[in-house]
XYZ file of C-alpha atoms in Angstrom:
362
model
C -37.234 11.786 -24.284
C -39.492 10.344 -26.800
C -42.497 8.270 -25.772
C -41.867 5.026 -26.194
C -38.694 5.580 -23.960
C -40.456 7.199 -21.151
C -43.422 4.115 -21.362
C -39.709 1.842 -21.286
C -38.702 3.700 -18.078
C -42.161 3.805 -16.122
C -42.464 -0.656 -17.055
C -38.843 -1.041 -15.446
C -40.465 1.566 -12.566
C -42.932 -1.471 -12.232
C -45.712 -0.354 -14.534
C -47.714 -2.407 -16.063
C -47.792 -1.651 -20.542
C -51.381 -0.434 -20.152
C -50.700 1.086 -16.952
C -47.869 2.966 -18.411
C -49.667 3.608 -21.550
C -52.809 5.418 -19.638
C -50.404 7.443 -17.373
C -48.418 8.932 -20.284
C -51.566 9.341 -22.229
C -52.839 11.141 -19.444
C -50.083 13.717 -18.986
C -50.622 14.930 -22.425
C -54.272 15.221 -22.514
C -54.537 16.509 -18.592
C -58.068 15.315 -17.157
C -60.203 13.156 -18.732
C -62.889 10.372 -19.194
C -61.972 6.926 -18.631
C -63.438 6.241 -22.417
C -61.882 8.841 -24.029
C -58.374 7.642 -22.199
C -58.816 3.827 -23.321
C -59.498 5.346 -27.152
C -56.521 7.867 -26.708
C -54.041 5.645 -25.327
C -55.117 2.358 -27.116
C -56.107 0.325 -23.803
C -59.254 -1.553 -24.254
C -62.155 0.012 -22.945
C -63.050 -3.628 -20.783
C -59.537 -2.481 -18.839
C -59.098 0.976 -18.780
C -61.128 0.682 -15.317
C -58.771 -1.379 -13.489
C -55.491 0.145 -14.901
C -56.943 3.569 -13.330
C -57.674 2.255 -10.023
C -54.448 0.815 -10.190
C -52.632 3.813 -10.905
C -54.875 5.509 -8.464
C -53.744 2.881 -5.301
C -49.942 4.011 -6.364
C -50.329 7.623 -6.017
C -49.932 8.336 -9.969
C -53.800 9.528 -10.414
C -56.987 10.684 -8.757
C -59.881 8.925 -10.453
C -63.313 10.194 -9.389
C -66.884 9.715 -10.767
C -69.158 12.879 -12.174
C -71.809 11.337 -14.433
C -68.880 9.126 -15.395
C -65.560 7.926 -14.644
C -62.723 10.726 -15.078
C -59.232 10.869 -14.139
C -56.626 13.334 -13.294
C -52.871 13.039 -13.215
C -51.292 13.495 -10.066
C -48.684 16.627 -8.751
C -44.985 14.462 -10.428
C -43.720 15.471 -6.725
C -45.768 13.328 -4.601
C -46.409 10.855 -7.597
C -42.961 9.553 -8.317
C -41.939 9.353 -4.915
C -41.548 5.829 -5.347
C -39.343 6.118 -8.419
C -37.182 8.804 -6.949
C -36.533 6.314 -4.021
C -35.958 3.286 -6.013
C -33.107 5.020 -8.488
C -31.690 6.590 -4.832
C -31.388 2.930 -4.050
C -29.717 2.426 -7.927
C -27.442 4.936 -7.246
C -26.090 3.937 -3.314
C -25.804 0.625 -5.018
C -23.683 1.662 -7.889
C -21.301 3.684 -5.009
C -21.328 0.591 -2.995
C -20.220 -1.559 -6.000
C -17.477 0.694 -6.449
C -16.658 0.405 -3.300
C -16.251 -2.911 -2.552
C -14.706 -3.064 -6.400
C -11.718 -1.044 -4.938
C -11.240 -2.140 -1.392
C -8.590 -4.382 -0.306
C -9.149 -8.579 -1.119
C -7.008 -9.486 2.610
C -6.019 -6.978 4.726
C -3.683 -7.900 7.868
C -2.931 -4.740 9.899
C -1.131 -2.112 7.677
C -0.617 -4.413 4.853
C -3.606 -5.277 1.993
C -3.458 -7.046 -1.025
C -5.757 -5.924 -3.874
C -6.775 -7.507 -7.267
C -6.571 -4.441 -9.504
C -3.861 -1.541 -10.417
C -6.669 0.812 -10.482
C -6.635 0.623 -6.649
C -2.995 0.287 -6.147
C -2.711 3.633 -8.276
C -5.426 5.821 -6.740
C -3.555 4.630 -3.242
C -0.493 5.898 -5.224
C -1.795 8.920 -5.941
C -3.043 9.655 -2.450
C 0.693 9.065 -1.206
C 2.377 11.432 -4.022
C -0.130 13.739 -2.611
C 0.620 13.902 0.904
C 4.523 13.314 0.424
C 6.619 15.043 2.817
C 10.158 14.464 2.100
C 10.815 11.406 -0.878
C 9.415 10.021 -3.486
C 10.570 7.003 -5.331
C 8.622 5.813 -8.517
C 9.025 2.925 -11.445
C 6.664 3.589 -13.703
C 6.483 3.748 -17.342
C 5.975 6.865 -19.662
C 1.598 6.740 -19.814
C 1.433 6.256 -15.570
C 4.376 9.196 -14.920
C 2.176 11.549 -17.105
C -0.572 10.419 -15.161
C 1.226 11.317 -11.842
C 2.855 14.416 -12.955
C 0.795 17.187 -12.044
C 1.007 15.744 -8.588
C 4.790 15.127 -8.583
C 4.763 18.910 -9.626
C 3.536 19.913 -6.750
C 5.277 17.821 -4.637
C 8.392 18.519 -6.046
C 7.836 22.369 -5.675
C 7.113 21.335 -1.565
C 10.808 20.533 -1.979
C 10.406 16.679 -1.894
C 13.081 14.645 -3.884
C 11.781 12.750 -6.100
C 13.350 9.588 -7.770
C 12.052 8.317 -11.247
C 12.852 4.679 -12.811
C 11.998 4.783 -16.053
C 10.924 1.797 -18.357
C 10.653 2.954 -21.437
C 9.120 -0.063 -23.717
C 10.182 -0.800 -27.559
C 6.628 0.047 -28.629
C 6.373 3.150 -27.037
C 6.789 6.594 -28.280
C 7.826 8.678 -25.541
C 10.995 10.420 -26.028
C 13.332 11.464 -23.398
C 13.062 15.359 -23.078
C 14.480 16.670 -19.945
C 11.599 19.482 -20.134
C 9.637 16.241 -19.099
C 11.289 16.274 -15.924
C 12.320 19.633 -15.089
C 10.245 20.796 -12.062
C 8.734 17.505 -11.767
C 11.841 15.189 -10.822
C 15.584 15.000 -8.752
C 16.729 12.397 -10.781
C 15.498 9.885 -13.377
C 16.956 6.585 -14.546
C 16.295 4.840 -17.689
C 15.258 1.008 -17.478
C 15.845 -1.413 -19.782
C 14.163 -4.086 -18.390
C 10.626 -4.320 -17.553
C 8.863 -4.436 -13.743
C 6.701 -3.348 -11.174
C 4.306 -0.486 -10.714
C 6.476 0.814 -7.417
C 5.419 4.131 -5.547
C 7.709 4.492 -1.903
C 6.693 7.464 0.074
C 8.447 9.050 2.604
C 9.868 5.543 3.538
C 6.239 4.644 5.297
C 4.136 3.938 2.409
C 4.135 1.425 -0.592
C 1.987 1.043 -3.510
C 3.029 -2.217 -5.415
C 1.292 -3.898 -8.903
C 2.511 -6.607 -10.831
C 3.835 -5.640 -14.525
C 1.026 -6.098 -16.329
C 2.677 -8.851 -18.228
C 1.496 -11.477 -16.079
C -1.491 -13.209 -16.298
C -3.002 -12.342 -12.751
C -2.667 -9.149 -11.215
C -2.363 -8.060 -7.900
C -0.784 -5.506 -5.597
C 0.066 -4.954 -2.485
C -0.707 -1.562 -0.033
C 1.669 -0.938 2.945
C 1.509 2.026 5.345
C 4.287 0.454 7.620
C 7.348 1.311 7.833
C 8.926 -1.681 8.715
C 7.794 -3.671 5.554
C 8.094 -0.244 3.363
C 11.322 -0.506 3.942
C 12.030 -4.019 2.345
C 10.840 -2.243 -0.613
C 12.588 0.396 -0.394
C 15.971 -1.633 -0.990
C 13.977 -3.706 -3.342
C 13.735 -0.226 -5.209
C 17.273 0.603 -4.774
C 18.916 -2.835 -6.070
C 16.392 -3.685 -8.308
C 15.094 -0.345 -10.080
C 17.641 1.928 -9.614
C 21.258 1.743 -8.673
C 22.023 -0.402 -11.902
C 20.940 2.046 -14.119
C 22.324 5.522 -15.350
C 20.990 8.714 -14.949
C 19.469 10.323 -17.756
C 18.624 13.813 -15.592
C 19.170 15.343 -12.483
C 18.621 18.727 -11.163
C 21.327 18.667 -8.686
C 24.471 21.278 -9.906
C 27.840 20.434 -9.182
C 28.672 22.921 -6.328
C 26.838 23.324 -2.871
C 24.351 23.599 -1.643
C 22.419 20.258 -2.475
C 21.048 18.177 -0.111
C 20.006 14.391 0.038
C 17.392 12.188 1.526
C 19.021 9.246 1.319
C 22.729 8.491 4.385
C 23.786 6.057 1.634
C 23.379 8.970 -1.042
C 25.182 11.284 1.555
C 28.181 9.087 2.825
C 29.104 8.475 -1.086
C 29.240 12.463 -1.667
C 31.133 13.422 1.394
C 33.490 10.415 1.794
C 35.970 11.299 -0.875
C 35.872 14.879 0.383
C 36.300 14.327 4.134
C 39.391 11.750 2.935
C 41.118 14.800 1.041
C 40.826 16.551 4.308
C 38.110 19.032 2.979
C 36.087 20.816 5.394
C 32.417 20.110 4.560
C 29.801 22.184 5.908
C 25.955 21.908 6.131
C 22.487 20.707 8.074
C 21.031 17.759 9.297
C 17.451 17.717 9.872
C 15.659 14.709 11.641
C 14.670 13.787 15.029
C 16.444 12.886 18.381
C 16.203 8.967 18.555
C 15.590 9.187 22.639
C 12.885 11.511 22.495
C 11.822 11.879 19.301
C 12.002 15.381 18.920
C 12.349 17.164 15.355
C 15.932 19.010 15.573
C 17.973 20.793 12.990
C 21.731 21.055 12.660
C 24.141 22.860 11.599
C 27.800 22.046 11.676
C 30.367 19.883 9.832
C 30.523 16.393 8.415
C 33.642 15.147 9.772
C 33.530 10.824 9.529
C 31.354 8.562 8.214
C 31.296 4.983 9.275
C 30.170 1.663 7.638
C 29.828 -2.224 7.510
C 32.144 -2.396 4.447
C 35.401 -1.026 3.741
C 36.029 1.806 0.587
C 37.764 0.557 -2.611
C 40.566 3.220 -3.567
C 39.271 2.306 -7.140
C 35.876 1.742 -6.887
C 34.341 4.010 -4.341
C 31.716 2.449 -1.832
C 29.403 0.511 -3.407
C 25.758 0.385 -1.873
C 26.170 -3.020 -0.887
C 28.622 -1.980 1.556
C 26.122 0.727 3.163
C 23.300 -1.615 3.411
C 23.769 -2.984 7.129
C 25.213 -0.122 9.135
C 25.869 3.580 7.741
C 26.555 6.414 9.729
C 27.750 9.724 9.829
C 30.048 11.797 12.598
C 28.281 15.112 12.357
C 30.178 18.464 14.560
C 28.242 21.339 15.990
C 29.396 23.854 18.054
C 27.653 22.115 21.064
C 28.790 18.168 20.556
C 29.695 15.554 17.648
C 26.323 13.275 16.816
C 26.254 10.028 15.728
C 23.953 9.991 12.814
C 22.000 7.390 11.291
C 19.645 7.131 8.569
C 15.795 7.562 8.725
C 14.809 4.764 11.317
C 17.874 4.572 12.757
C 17.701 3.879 16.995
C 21.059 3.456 17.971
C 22.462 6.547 16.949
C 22.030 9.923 17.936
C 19.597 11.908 15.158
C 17.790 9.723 12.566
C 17.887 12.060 10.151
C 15.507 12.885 7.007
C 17.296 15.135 5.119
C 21.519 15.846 4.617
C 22.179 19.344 3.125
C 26.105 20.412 2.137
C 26.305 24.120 2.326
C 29.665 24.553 1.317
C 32.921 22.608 0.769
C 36.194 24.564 2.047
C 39.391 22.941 0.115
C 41.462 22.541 2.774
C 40.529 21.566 6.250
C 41.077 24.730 8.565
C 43.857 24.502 11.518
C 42.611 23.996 14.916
């Protein structure tokens, strides 16, 4: 550090200029005379007294008389004991401005509302990290790449993960399904512009405006009640509409799903050609709330709607009541999706093992 830089840093200390002068003149020369300190460090000789007894009452020097006035710098430990405090105190205020720069504006149980995406995404990123079982993200090109190294290994702790893509006009991100291989379960492209959305595990939501509008905000949820308006929000808004540009799913068993709606449209048309489809539930007993797994055969499903022989079952039908008849060797369940209370098993995860082509006789 050059000197006038360090005689900068000891005035904003609270220094005096011919106190900070004397006291870097001082450490060069080591102990001296008060006259040959005035000369040396251009303080005049009428105050070169008083800005050494100064320095002297703050700890910075020892002055002491022998035939005339001398002074002596003092050990930098004990001396700038008062510095080292004050830029402690700079730097717990610079954490608590951070702080309070990131925390929630209004905050009403599980639910905040924030002013920035940078706290909406480091939430988000929190979430992707502790995922257990599904992911569902809009995002565009720059905040995926940001994500992906977490959706990596989130996606290798065998969580499905669902990517909306909005890919704007401007940017230059080309679809490469190397992109998403061992990142992603399936990714749709989106034309049309919206949200910052990150659902986890159906209990947490990260939500920020497109940064199109004028003010933004977003919204924090670790509820699953209000997660799950979102979560249809996601499905209708972000993501059924829209084709799949990659999946990782094969065409013959075993896959599995997260989602009953995802399920009932896979096994429907086979149950109705009277295959026999085989596989695993795993969820939790709705009385009890007890994690169970199992392992029999998918033999009805049930719904609010009715199936078109054309058009298949749309997800509007599945969005009030969906169900599934699921056989072990013990008892038939009545299966519902995650959240479900009426039914038997809520379940978290549907897995088809194998698909016989004609039902077996009793």
């Amino acid at each position: 550090m050059e000197t006038d830089e360090l005689l900068t840093v000891l005035e904003d200390a609270g220094l005096s200029p011919y106190q900070a002068a004397a006291y870097a003149t001082l450490l060069e020369l080591g102990t001296t005379s008060a006259s040959e300190l005035a000369s040396a460090s251009d303080v005049p000789q009428p105050r070169i007294y008083d800005v050494l007894r100064a320095l002297d009452e703050q700890g910075y020097v020892t002055v002491y008389d022998q035939d005339r006035l001398y002074a002596r710098a003092n050990d930098p430990q004990k001396a700038l004991t008062g510095i080292k405090t004050a830029i402690q105190q700079y730097k717990s205020a610079i954490d608590e401005i951070e702080t309070r720069y990131q925390e929630p504006e209004r905050c009403d149980g599980n639910v905040s509302l924030v002013q920035r995406f940078r706290t909406v995404f480091d939430h988000a990123r929190d979430a992707v990290a502790d995922a257990r079982e599904h992911i569902q993200l809009a995002a565009t090109p720059s905040q995926f790449t940001a994500l992906q190294p977490l959706l990596r290994d989130a996606y290798d702790r065998d969580v499905h993960i669902h990517l909306s893509l909005y890919l704007p006009e401007d940017d230059t991100f080309t679809v490469d399904e190397a992109e998403f291989e061992g990142v992603c379960t399936e990714v749709r492209h989106r034309e049309l512009s919206g949200p910052f959305l990150v659902l986890v595990d159906r209990e947490r939501a990260c939500y920020a405006t497109p940064n199109r509008l004028p003010q933004e905000y977003g919204v924090l949820i670790d509820d699953y009640t209000t997660a799950y308006v979102f979560h249809w929000y996601y499905l209708t808004r972000l993501w059924e509409v829209y084709e799949p540009i990659y999946t990782d799913r094969s065409d013959n068993p075993p896959y599995s799903f997260v989602e009953i709606t995802e399920c009932i449209r896979a096994i429907e048309p086979l149950i109705e050609s009277e295959r026999r489809v085989m596989g695993q539930i795993t969820g939790e007993y709705t009385t009890t709330g007890r994690e169970c797994q199992l392992t029999g055969q998918f033999v009805a499903v049930n719904y609010t709607g009715s199936r078109s022989e054309t058009e298949g079952t749309s997800l509007l039908k599945l969005a009030a009541e969906a169900q599934i008849r699921f056989e072990t060797t013990e008892t038939v369940y009545t299966v519902g999706g995650r959240g479900a209370y009426i039914e038997d098993i809520a379940a978290k995860r549907f897995t088809i093992d194998q698909v016989e082509t004609k039902a077996s006789e009793p």
